[in-house]
Coordinates of C-alpha atoms in Angstrom, one line a residue:
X1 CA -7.0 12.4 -20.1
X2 CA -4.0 9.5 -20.1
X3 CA -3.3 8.1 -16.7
X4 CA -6.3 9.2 -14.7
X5 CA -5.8 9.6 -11.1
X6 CA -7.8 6.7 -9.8
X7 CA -9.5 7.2 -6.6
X8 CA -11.3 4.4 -4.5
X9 CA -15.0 6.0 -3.0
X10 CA -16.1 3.3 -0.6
X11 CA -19.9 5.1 0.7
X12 CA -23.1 3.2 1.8
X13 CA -25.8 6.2 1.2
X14 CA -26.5 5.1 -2.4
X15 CA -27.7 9.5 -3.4
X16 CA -24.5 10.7 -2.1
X17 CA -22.4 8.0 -3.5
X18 CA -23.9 8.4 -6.7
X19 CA -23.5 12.3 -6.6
X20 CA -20.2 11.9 -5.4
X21 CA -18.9 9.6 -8.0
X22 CA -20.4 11.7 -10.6
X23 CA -18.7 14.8 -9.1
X24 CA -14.8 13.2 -9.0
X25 CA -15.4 12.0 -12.4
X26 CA -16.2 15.3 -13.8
X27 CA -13.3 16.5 -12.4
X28 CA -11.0 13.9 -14.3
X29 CA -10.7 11.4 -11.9
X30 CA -11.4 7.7 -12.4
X31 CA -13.5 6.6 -9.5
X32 CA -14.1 3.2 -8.1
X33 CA -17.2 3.2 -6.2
X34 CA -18.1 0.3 -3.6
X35 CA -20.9 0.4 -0.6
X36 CA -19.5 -1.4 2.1
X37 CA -16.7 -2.2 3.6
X38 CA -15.7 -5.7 2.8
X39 CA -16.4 -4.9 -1.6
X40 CA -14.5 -1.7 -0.8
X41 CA -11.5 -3.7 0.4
X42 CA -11.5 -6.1 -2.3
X43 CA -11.8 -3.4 -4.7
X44 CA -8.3 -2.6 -3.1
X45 CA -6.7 -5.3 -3.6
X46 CA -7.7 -5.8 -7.2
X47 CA -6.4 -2.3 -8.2
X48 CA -4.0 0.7 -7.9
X49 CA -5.4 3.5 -6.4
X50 CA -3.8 6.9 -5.7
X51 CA -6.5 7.9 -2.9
X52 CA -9.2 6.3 -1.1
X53 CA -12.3 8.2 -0.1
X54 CA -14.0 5.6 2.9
X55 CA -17.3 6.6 4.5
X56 CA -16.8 5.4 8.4
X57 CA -20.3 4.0 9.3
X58 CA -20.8 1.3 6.7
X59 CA -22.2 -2.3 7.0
X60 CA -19.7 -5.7 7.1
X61 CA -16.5 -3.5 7.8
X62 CA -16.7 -0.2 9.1
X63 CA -14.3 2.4 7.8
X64 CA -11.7 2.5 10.5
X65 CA -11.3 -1.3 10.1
X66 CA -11.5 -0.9 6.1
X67 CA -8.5 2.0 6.8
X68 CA -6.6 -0.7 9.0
X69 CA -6.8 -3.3 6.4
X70 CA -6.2 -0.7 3.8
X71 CA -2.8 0.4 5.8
X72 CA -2.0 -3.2 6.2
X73 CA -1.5 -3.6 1.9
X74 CA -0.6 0.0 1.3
X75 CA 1.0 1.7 3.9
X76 CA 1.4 5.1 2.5
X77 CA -1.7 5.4 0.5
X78 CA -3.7 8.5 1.3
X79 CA -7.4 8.2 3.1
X80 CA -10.0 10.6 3.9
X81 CA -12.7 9.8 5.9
X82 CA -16.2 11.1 5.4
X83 CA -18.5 10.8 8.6
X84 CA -21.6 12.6 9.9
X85 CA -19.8 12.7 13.6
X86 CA -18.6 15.8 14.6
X87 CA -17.4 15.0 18.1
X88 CA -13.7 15.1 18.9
X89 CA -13.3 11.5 20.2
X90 CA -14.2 10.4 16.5
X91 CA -11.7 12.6 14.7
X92 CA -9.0 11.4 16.9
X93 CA -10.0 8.2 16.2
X94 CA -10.0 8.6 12.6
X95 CA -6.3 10.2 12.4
X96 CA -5.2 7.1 15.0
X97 CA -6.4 4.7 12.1
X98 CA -4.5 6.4 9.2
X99 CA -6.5 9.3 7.6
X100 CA -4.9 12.1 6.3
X101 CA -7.7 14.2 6.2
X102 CA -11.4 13.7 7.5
X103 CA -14.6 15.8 6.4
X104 CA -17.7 16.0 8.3
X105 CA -21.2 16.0 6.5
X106 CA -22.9 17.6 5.0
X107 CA -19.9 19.2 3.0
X108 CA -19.5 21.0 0.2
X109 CA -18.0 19.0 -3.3
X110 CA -15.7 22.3 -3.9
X111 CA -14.2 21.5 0.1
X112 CA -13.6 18.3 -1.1
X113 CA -12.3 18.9 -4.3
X114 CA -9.8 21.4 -2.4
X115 CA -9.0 18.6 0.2
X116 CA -8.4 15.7 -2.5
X117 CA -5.9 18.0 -4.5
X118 CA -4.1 19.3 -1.7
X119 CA -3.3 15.7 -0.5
X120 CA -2.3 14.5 -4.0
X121 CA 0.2 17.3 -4.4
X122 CA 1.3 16.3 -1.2
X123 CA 1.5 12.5 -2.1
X124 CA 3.6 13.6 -5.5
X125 CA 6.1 15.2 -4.0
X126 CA 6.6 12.5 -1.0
X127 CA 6.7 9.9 -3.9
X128 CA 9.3 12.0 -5.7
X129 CA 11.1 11.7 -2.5
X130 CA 11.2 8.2 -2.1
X131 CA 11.6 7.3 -5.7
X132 CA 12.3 4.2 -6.1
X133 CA 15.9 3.4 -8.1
X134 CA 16.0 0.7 -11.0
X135 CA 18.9 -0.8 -9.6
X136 CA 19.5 -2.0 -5.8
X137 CA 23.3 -2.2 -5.0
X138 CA 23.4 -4.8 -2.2
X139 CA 27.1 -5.1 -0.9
X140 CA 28.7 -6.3 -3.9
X141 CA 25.1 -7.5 -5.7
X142 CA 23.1 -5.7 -8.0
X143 CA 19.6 -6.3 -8.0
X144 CA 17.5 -5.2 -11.0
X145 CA 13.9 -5.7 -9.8
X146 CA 11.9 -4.3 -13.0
X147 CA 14.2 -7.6 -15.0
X148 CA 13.8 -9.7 -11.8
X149 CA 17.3 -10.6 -12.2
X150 CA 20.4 -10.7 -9.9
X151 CA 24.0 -9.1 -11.2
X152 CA 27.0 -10.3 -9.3
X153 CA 30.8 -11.4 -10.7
X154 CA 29.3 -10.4 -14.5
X155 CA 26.6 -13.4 -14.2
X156 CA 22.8 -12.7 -14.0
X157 CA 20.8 -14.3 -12.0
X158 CA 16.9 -15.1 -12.7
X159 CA 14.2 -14.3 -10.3
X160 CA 10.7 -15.5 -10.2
X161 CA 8.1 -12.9 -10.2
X162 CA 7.0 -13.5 -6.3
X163 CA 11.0 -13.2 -5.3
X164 CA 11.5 -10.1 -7.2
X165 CA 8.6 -8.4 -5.2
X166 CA 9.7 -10.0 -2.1
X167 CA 13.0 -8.6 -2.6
X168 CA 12.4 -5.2 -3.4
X169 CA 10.2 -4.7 -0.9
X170 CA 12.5 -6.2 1.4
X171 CA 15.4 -3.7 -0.6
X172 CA 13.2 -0.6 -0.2
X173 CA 13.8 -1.1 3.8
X174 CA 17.2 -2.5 3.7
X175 CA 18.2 -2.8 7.4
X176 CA 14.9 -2.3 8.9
X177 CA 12.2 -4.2 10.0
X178 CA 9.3 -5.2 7.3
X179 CA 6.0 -6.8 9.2
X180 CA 5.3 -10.1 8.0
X181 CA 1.8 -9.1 7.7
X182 CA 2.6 -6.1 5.6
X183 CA 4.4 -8.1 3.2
X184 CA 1.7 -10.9 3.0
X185 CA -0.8 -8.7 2.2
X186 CA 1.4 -6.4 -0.2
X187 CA 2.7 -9.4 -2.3
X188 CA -0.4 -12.0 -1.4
X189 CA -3.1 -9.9 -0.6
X190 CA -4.1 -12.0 1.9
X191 CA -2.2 -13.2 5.3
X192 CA -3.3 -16.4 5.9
X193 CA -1.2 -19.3 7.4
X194 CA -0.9 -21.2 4.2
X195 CA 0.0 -18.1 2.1
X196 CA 2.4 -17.3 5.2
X197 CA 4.0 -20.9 5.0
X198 CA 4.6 -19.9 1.3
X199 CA 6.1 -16.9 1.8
X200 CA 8.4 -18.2 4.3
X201 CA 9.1 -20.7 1.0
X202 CA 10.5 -17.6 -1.0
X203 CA 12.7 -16.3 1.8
X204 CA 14.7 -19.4 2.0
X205 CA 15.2 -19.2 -1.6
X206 CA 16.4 -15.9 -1.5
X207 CA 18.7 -16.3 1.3
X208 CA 20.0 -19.4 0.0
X209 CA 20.8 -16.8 -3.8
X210 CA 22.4 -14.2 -1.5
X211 CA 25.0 -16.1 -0.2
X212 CA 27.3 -15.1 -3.3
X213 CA 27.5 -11.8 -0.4
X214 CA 28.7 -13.1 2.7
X215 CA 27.8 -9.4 4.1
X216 CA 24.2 -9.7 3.2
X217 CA 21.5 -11.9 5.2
X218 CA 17.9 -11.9 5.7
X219 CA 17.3 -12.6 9.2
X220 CA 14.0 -13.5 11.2
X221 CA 12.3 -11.2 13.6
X222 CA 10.6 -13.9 15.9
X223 CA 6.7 -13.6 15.2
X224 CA 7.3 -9.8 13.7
X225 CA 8.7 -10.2 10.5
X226 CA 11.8 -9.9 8.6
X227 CA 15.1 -7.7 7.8
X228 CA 17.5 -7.7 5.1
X229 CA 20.9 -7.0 6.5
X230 CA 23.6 -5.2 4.4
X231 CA 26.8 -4.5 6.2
X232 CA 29.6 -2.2 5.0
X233 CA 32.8 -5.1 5.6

């Protein structure tokens, strides 16, 4: 099938991996199978997934702080947890780090199955929601993020491949808060402070092209992140 639904299994018990990977497959999904935690979020980052499937007692990185780290990159990417804990106090905990659903073993593959589509029909019709238009009107700029170019006063206006992405996801939450974090590990994949002096780089610049817009400005959250300001004058 074209365009496989590709789901991320991140499981330590090398059977039920195995079994499981087998199993999504069958059902015409292309699955990504890693056994701990730290190869399961590198797999993440090297890929687009539609669904992650993380076991929560795993060596390196368990799966609650695979999940975080996960959320961190992608924040609406769907996660199901699979643990052998039953008790309460760990399901909370699994829904406070991000899961939208969380099976206990042993389970059955058809429960899964079940689980898996109901959350990806869910997904599509969130994404359908928020779908994301070609072309960003910014006060009086237009900002055409698949061309990475800039349209204001009938001249275009080239972006690099890093400031488009910075941008849109900047666009996508026009006049709210986006976690420097977030975007360091959406664009970078990686937060660290030399990436972060970089990105900080790549703001300037864009503020510095969005001054053809008096009524637009990026402006700095101390130590949280940024905001990209659109007023109506």
């Amino acid at each position: 099938m074209e365009d496989k639904t590709r789901i991320l299994l991140v499981e330590d018990d090398a059977n039920l991996s195995m079994v499981l990977k087998d199993y999504l497959e069958m059902l015409g999904y292309e699955t990504v199978l890693r056994n701990d935690g730290e190869e399961g979020l590198e797999a993440f980052k090297e890929n687009e997934f539609s669904l992650c499937i993380l076991d929560v007692m795993m060596p390196k990185k368990d799966g609650f702080r695979l999940a975080k780290d996960i959320r961190a990159i992608n924040a609406d990417i769907p996660l199901i947890f699979l643990t052998a804990k039953s008790l309460k106090e760990d399901r909370i905990a699994g829904f406070k780090a991000g899961c939208d659903d969380y099976i206990t073993k042993p389970f059955s593959t058809e429960e899964l199955s079940l689980r898996i589509g109901a959350i990806l029909k869910r997904s599509e019709i969130q994404y359908r929601q928020k779908k994301i238009p070609d072309i960003f009107e910014l006060g009086t700029i237009q900002f055409d993020h698949k061309n990475m170019i800039l349209i204001h006063g009938g001249k275009d206006y080239s972006l690099t491949r890093k400031e488009a992405a910075l941008l849109k996801l900047l666009a996508e939450n026009k006049n709210q808060l986006v976690e420097r974090e977030y975007a360091l590990e959406k664009i970078w994949g990686s937060s660290d402070y030399f990436i972060g002096r970089s990105m900080d780089v790549f703001i300037a610049k864009l503020r510095k092209m969005l001054k053809i817009d008096p009524n637009i400005s990026i402006t700095n959250v101390h130590g949280t992140g940024f905001k990209l300001e659109v007023s109506d004058n």
